[in-house]
């Protein structure tokens, strides 16, 4: 029992399981806020009519994907572990960690943009793999990681591993990075436009931006995730939009159609 406790207190274990806990806690908070019709991007009726998969199936799919991610993460930490003789890994300065954060964000964005875009343009991959995620035409928070297992492995797990390796961050720093990335991903799928949300203020890649991508007219646009929109703007896949209030309450992201 003591050995098991020591294992779960290690940075490697925390870096693996804390983001999973963060996912369910943060998405759970949004689940409780869903009755706030005045802040929803889509009505409850739209969600029921347009989504092609049940919530229970979504929960099971996310848990399965997270189990795969946890296995790969623990394997990665084991292979790359570089401990000193004392068994303690020294943390770099906050400036260095901030640089590692930025590098990891750019690496993750770059990997996910190109893999995500390819999954849309390759008819076989879209039909057999990525279309599963788009069964949630009306996204909601705990469906953020509802993907085909192959997509979860290629897009999220490999993307996360590359971010960790290229940035050079320690397992302890990764706890904060992957928790932040998890919160951002959940927020992008939450379906709510809440006043004062810092992600809506500081990031162009936000709930409304990603909602455009989940609609039929936006499936070839707004591939960027989870942080910046640079690749969409550089490569011409950015679809601008306006955020308007619906007559029956709530908000709607309306595209400014590209010629």
mmCIF file of C-alpha atoms in Angstrom:
data_model
loop_
_atom_site.group_PDB
_atom_site.id
_atom_site.type_symbol
_atom_site.label_atom_id
_atom_site.label_comp_id
_atom_site.label_asym_id
_atom_site.label_seq_id
_atom_site.Cartn_x
_atom_site.Cartn_y
_atom_site.Cartn_z
ATOM 1 C CA UNK A 1 0.000 0.000 0.000
ATOM 2 C CA UNK A 2 2.827 2.380 0.858
ATOM 3 C CA UNK A 3 4.543 1.602 -2.450
ATOM 4 C CA UNK A 4 1.313 2.339 -4.332
ATOM 5 C CA UNK A 5 0.960 5.653 -2.502
ATOM 6 C CA UNK A 6 4.562 6.575 -3.346
ATOM 7 C CA UNK A 7 3.933 5.743 -7.009
ATOM 8 C CA UNK A 8 0.906 8.045 -7.304
ATOM 9 C CA UNK A 9 2.835 10.893 -5.662
ATOM 10 C CA UNK A 10 5.609 10.758 -8.244
ATOM 11 C CA UNK A 11 5.716 13.525 -10.842
ATOM 12 C CA UNK A 12 5.360 10.984 -13.641
ATOM 13 C CA UNK A 13 2.145 9.584 -12.184
ATOM 14 C CA UNK A 14 0.792 13.050 -11.401
ATOM 15 C CA UNK A 15 1.606 14.195 -14.947
ATOM 16 C CA UNK A 16 -0.411 11.249 -16.224
ATOM 17 C CA UNK A 17 -3.466 11.232 -13.971
ATOM 18 C CA UNK A 18 -3.941 14.848 -12.847
ATOM 19 C CA UNK A 19 -4.963 16.029 -16.368
ATOM 20 C CA UNK A 20 -7.521 13.206 -16.485
ATOM 21 C CA UNK A 21 -8.975 14.348 -13.178
ATOM 22 C CA UNK A 22 -8.926 17.951 -14.373
ATOM 23 C CA UNK A 23 -10.851 16.921 -17.490
ATOM 24 C CA UNK A 24 -13.772 15.485 -15.544
ATOM 25 C CA UNK A 25 -13.841 18.163 -12.853
ATOM 26 C CA UNK A 26 -13.738 21.064 -15.327
ATOM 27 C CA UNK A 27 -16.189 19.508 -17.770
ATOM 28 C CA UNK A 28 -18.416 18.644 -14.802
ATOM 29 C CA UNK A 29 -18.581 22.317 -13.866
ATOM 30 C CA UNK A 30 -19.701 23.162 -17.392
ATOM 31 C CA UNK A 31 -22.252 20.361 -17.268
ATOM 32 C CA UNK A 32 -23.819 22.021 -14.224
ATOM 33 C CA UNK A 33 -23.943 25.347 -16.098
ATOM 34 C CA UNK A 34 -25.650 23.979 -19.212
ATOM 35 C CA UNK A 35 -29.167 25.077 -18.136
ATOM 36 C CA UNK A 36 -28.004 28.692 -18.654
ATOM 37 C CA UNK A 37 -29.827 29.082 -21.979
ATOM 38 C CA UNK A 38 -28.812 32.731 -22.257
ATOM 39 C CA UNK A 39 -25.164 31.741 -22.733
ATOM 40 C CA UNK A 40 -25.477 28.640 -24.903
ATOM 41 C CA UNK A 41 -24.177 28.512 -28.483
ATOM 42 C CA UNK A 42 -26.977 26.065 -29.336
ATOM 43 C CA UNK A 43 -30.292 25.291 -27.695
ATOM 44 C CA UNK A 44 -30.963 22.081 -25.783
ATOM 45 C CA UNK A 45 -33.331 20.992 -28.546
ATOM 46 C CA UNK A 46 -30.627 21.512 -31.178
ATOM 47 C CA UNK A 47 -28.280 19.311 -29.188
ATOM 48 C CA UNK A 48 -30.862 16.536 -28.949
ATOM 49 C CA UNK A 49 -31.792 16.742 -32.636
ATOM 50 C CA UNK A 50 -28.366 17.183 -34.229
ATOM 51 C CA UNK A 51 -26.033 15.042 -32.146
ATOM 52 C CA UNK A 52 -25.738 11.478 -33.416
ATOM 53 C CA UNK A 53 -24.392 9.781 -30.312
ATOM 54 C CA UNK A 54 -25.675 9.419 -26.752
ATOM 55 C CA UNK A 55 -23.975 11.002 -23.769
ATOM 56 C CA UNK A 56 -23.365 7.624 -22.146
ATOM 57 C CA UNK A 57 -21.517 6.457 -25.272
ATOM 58 C CA UNK A 58 -19.452 9.634 -25.195
ATOM 59 C CA UNK A 59 -18.443 9.037 -21.566
ATOM 60 C CA UNK A 60 -17.398 5.451 -22.325
ATOM 61 C CA UNK A 61 -15.427 6.571 -25.396
ATOM 62 C CA UNK A 62 -13.555 9.271 -23.487
ATOM 63 C CA UNK A 63 -12.685 6.922 -20.620
ATOM 64 C CA UNK A 64 -11.343 4.356 -23.086
ATOM 65 C CA UNK A 65 -9.207 6.972 -24.824
ATOM 66 C CA UNK A 66 -7.887 8.286 -21.519
ATOM 67 C CA UNK A 67 -6.840 4.776 -20.490
ATOM 68 C CA UNK A 68 -4.769 4.523 -23.667
ATOM 69 C CA UNK A 69 -3.272 7.965 -23.071
ATOM 70 C CA UNK A 70 -2.366 7.046 -19.492
ATOM 71 C CA UNK A 71 -0.588 3.877 -20.612
ATOM 72 C CA UNK A 72 1.410 5.703 -23.295
ATOM 73 C CA UNK A 73 2.243 8.586 -20.951
ATOM 74 C CA UNK A 74 3.572 6.274 -18.235
ATOM 75 C CA UNK A 75 5.606 4.415 -20.850
ATOM 76 C CA UNK A 76 7.021 7.690 -22.160
ATOM 77 C CA UNK A 77 7.948 8.912 -18.685
ATOM 78 C CA UNK A 78 9.625 5.582 -17.944
ATOM 79 C CA UNK A 79 11.693 5.614 -21.133
ATOM 80 C CA UNK A 80 12.736 9.260 -20.856
ATOM 81 C CA UNK A 81 13.299 9.376 -17.089
ATOM 82 C CA UNK A 82 16.565 11.152 -16.316
ATOM 83 C CA UNK A 83 16.946 11.313 -12.568
ATOM 84 C CA UNK A 84 19.988 12.428 -10.660
ATOM 85 C CA UNK A 85 21.701 10.156 -8.156
ATOM 86 C CA UNK A 86 19.574 11.665 -5.399
ATOM 87 C CA UNK A 87 16.450 10.665 -7.294
ATOM 88 C CA UNK A 88 15.340 14.310 -7.515
ATOM 89 C CA UNK A 89 14.946 16.123 -10.824
ATOM 90 C CA UNK A 90 15.835 19.790 -10.496
ATOM 91 C CA UNK A 91 13.229 22.191 -11.817
ATOM 92 C CA UNK A 92 14.487 24.893 -14.195
ATOM 93 C CA UNK A 93 13.775 28.564 -13.564
ATOM 94 C CA UNK A 94 10.309 29.977 -14.191
ATOM 95 C CA UNK A 95 11.602 31.774 -17.292
ATOM 96 C CA UNK A 96 12.872 28.499 -18.730
ATOM 97 C CA UNK A 97 9.586 26.773 -17.874
ATOM 98 C CA UNK A 98 7.634 29.577 -19.561
ATOM 99 C CA UNK A 99 9.741 29.081 -22.700
ATOM 100 C CA UNK A 100 9.120 25.336 -22.532
ATOM 101 C CA UNK A 101 5.393 26.013 -22.206
ATOM 102 C CA UNK A 102 5.413 28.154 -25.349
ATOM 103 C CA UNK A 103 7.445 25.621 -27.319
ATOM 104 C CA UNK A 104 5.117 22.830 -26.235
ATOM 105 C CA UNK A 105 2.077 24.886 -27.264
ATOM 106 C CA UNK A 106 3.542 25.572 -30.714
ATOM 107 C CA UNK A 107 4.555 21.945 -31.231
ATOM 108 C CA UNK A 108 1.124 20.672 -30.180
ATOM 109 C CA UNK A 109 -0.669 23.199 -32.384
ATOM 110 C CA UNK A 110 1.484 22.389 -35.407
ATOM 111 C CA UNK A 111 1.077 18.630 -35.067
ATOM 112 C CA UNK A 112 -2.645 18.772 -34.422
ATOM 113 C CA UNK A 113 -3.344 21.234 -37.246
ATOM 114 C CA UNK A 114 -1.759 19.136 -39.980
ATOM 115 C CA UNK A 115 -3.007 15.755 -38.724
ATOM 116 C CA UNK A 116 -6.480 17.174 -38.099
ATOM 117 C CA UNK A 117 -6.603 18.784 -41.533
ATOM 118 C CA UNK A 118 -5.427 15.598 -43.232
ATOM 119 C CA UNK A 119 -8.155 13.620 -41.477
ATOM 120 C CA UNK A 120 -10.724 15.928 -43.031
ATOM 121 C CA UNK A 121 -9.299 15.821 -46.543
ATOM 122 C CA UNK A 122 -8.622 12.087 -46.656
ATOM 123 C CA UNK A 123 -12.054 10.582 -47.292
ATOM 124 C CA UNK A 124 -11.139 7.182 -45.852
ATOM 125 C CA UNK A 125 -9.734 8.616 -42.622
ATOM 126 C CA UNK A 126 -12.643 10.984 -42.201
ATOM 127 C CA UNK A 127 -15.253 8.302 -42.804
ATOM 128 C CA UNK A 128 -13.661 5.612 -40.637
ATOM 129 C CA UNK A 129 -11.901 7.690 -37.962
ATOM 130 C CA UNK A 130 -12.521 11.415 -37.582
ATOM 131 C CA UNK A 131 -16.257 11.421 -38.331
ATOM 132 C CA UNK A 132 -16.797 9.905 -34.885
ATOM 133 C CA UNK A 133 -15.824 13.208 -33.233
ATOM 134 C CA UNK A 134 -18.122 15.124 -35.576
ATOM 135 C CA UNK A 135 -21.132 13.133 -34.457
ATOM 136 C CA UNK A 136 -21.221 15.892 -31.849
ATOM 137 C CA UNK A 137 -22.498 18.623 -34.148
ATOM 138 C CA UNK A 138 -23.374 20.542 -31.000
ATOM 139 C CA UNK A 139 -20.248 20.152 -28.842
ATOM 140 C CA UNK A 140 -20.340 19.959 -25.072
ATOM 141 C CA UNK A 141 -17.574 19.941 -22.486
ATOM 142 C CA UNK A 142 -17.104 16.277 -21.600
ATOM 143 C CA UNK A 143 -17.269 15.349 -25.289
ATOM 144 C CA UNK A 144 -14.039 17.239 -26.016
ATOM 145 C CA UNK A 145 -11.999 14.027 -26.197
ATOM 146 C CA UNK A 146 -14.663 11.858 -27.775
ATOM 147 C CA UNK A 147 -12.672 10.453 -30.684
ATOM 148 C CA UNK A 148 -11.945 7.222 -32.475
ATOM 149 C CA UNK A 149 -9.137 5.451 -30.535
ATOM 150 C CA UNK A 150 -6.843 5.775 -33.556
ATOM 151 C CA UNK A 151 -7.438 9.517 -33.684
ATOM 152 C CA UNK A 152 -6.887 9.832 -29.956
ATOM 153 C CA UNK A 153 -3.572 8.033 -30.321
ATOM 154 C CA UNK A 154 -2.355 9.977 -33.369
ATOM 155 C CA UNK A 155 -3.706 13.420 -32.590
ATOM 156 C CA UNK A 156 -3.708 13.769 -28.820
ATOM 157 C CA UNK A 157 -1.341 11.145 -27.424
ATOM 158 C CA UNK A 158 1.421 11.490 -30.023
ATOM 159 C CA UNK A 159 0.930 15.268 -30.104
ATOM 160 C CA UNK A 160 1.306 15.419 -26.338
ATOM 161 C CA UNK A 161 4.402 13.197 -26.403
ATOM 162 C CA UNK A 162 6.033 15.394 -29.051
ATOM 163 C CA UNK A 163 5.247 18.535 -27.041
ATOM 164 C CA UNK A 164 6.857 16.985 -23.974
ATOM 165 C CA UNK A 165 9.968 15.781 -25.819
ATOM 166 C CA UNK A 166 10.622 18.849 -27.990
ATOM 167 C CA UNK A 167 10.096 21.333 -25.168
ATOM 168 C CA UNK A 168 12.434 19.487 -22.807
ATOM 169 C CA UNK A 169 10.081 20.007 -19.876
ATOM 170 C CA UNK A 170 10.325 17.908 -16.742
ATOM 171 C CA UNK A 171 7.539 15.561 -15.626
ATOM 172 C CA UNK A 172 6.632 18.122 -12.947
ATOM 173 C CA UNK A 173 6.250 20.910 -15.491
ATOM 174 C CA UNK A 174 4.191 18.577 -17.660
ATOM 175 C CA UNK A 175 1.599 18.305 -14.870
ATOM 176 C CA UNK A 176 0.791 21.975 -15.347
ATOM 177 C CA UNK A 177 1.131 22.009 -19.133
ATOM 178 C CA UNK A 178 -1.122 19.035 -19.829
ATOM 179 C CA UNK A 179 -3.651 20.221 -17.243
ATOM 180 C CA UNK A 180 -3.732 23.615 -18.968
ATOM 181 C CA UNK A 181 -4.059 22.002 -22.412
ATOM 182 C CA UNK A 182 -6.886 19.835 -21.077
ATOM 183 C CA UNK A 183 -8.763 22.823 -19.645
ATOM 184 C CA UNK A 184 -8.341 24.708 -22.929
ATOM 185 C CA UNK A 185 -9.629 21.779 -24.995
ATOM 186 C CA UNK A 186 -12.648 21.299 -22.735
ATOM 187 C CA UNK A 187 -13.373 25.029 -22.864
ATOM 188 C CA UNK A 188 -13.289 25.039 -26.677
ATOM 189 C CA UNK A 189 -16.003 22.357 -26.723
ATOM 190 C CA UNK A 190 -18.103 23.609 -23.803
ATOM 191 C CA UNK A 191 -20.818 25.197 -25.951
ATOM 192 C CA UNK A 192 -21.175 28.167 -23.597
ATOM 193 C CA UNK A 193 -20.101 31.781 -24.130
ATOM 194 C CA UNK A 194 -19.731 33.032 -20.578
ATOM 195 C CA UNK A 195 -18.906 36.680 -19.795
ATOM 196 C CA UNK A 196 -15.359 37.268 -18.568
ATOM 197 C CA UNK A 197 -14.047 33.902 -19.739
ATOM 198 C CA UNK A 198 -10.267 34.543 -20.067
ATOM 199 C CA UNK A 199 -9.958 32.003 -22.910
ATOM 200 C CA UNK A 200 -12.417 34.054 -24.942
ATOM 201 C CA UNK A 201 -10.518 37.241 -24.166
ATOM 202 C CA UNK A 202 -6.930 36.103 -24.798
ATOM 203 C CA UNK A 203 -7.375 33.398 -27.446
ATOM 204 C CA UNK A 204 -8.886 33.701 -30.915
ATOM 205 C CA UNK A 205 -9.130 29.926 -30.844
ATOM 206 C CA UNK A 206 -12.092 29.618 -28.508
ATOM 207 C CA UNK A 207 -15.586 28.156 -28.101
ATOM 208 C CA UNK A 208 -17.153 30.113 -30.984
ATOM 209 C CA UNK A 209 -14.168 29.554 -33.275
ATOM 210 C CA UNK A 210 -14.306 25.790 -32.784
ATOM 211 C CA UNK A 211 -18.098 25.691 -32.961
ATOM 212 C CA UNK A 212 -17.791 26.944 -36.551
ATOM 213 C CA UNK A 213 -15.639 23.905 -37.348
ATOM 214 C CA UNK A 214 -18.245 21.491 -35.982
ATOM 215 C CA UNK A 215 -20.945 22.802 -38.334
ATOM 216 C CA UNK A 216 -21.379 21.387 -41.838
ATOM 217 C CA UNK A 217 -20.262 24.612 -43.512
ATOM 218 C CA UNK A 218 -17.082 24.780 -41.409
ATOM 219 C CA UNK A 219 -15.649 21.283 -41.728
ATOM 220 C CA UNK A 220 -12.940 22.476 -44.123
ATOM 221 C CA UNK A 221 -12.026 25.466 -41.951
ATOM 222 C CA UNK A 222 -10.750 26.301 -38.465
ATOM 223 C CA UNK A 223 -8.639 23.174 -38.028
ATOM 224 C CA UNK A 224 -6.348 24.785 -35.439
ATOM 225 C CA UNK A 225 -6.430 23.457 -31.887
ATOM 226 C CA UNK A 226 -6.089 23.932 -29.036
ATOM 227 C CA UNK A 227 -4.255 27.250 -28.613
ATOM 228 C CA UNK A 228 -3.562 29.516 -31.610
ATOM 229 C CA UNK A 229 -5.044 30.122 -35.067
ATOM 230 C CA UNK A 230 -1.778 30.856 -36.880
ATOM 231 C CA UNK A 231 -1.792 27.836 -39.208
ATOM 232 C CA UNK A 232 -5.363 28.503 -40.313
ATOM 233 C CA UNK A 233 -4.468 32.099 -41.146
ATOM 234 C CA UNK A 234 -1.171 31.231 -42.846
ATOM 235 C CA UNK A 235 -2.654 28.444 -44.985
ATOM 236 C CA UNK A 236 -6.002 30.035 -45.807
ATOM 237 C CA UNK A 237 -8.292 27.779 -43.762
ATOM 238 C CA UNK A 238 -9.400 30.481 -41.333
ATOM 239 C CA UNK A 239 -13.134 31.202 -41.426
ATOM 240 C CA UNK A 240 -13.955 34.544 -39.794
ATOM 241 C CA UNK A 241 -17.238 34.845 -37.947
ATOM 242 C CA UNK A 242 -19.420 37.212 -36.029
ATOM 243 C CA UNK A 243 -20.926 36.387 -32.649
ATOM 244 C CA UNK A 244 -24.573 37.402 -32.472
ATOM 245 C CA UNK A 245 -27.357 36.999 -29.944
ATOM 246 C CA UNK A 246 -30.256 34.735 -30.888
ATOM 247 C CA UNK A 247 -33.799 36.126 -30.656
ATOM 248 C CA UNK A 248 -34.694 33.274 -28.279
ATOM 249 C CA UNK A 249 -31.622 33.896 -26.115
ATOM 250 C CA UNK A 250 -28.062 32.676 -26.199
ATOM 251 C CA UNK A 251 -25.410 33.233 -28.849
ATOM 252 C CA UNK A 252 -24.710 32.112 -32.383
ATOM 253 C CA UNK A 253 -21.419 32.135 -34.296
ATOM 254 C CA UNK A 254 -22.263 33.146 -37.855
ATOM 255 C CA UNK A 255 -19.541 32.705 -40.480
ATOM 256 C CA UNK A 256 -18.397 35.506 -42.716
ATOM 257 C CA UNK A 257 -18.311 33.255 -45.741
ATOM 258 C CA UNK A 258 -15.081 32.948 -47.684
ATOM 259 C CA UNK A 259 -15.207 33.579 -51.415
#
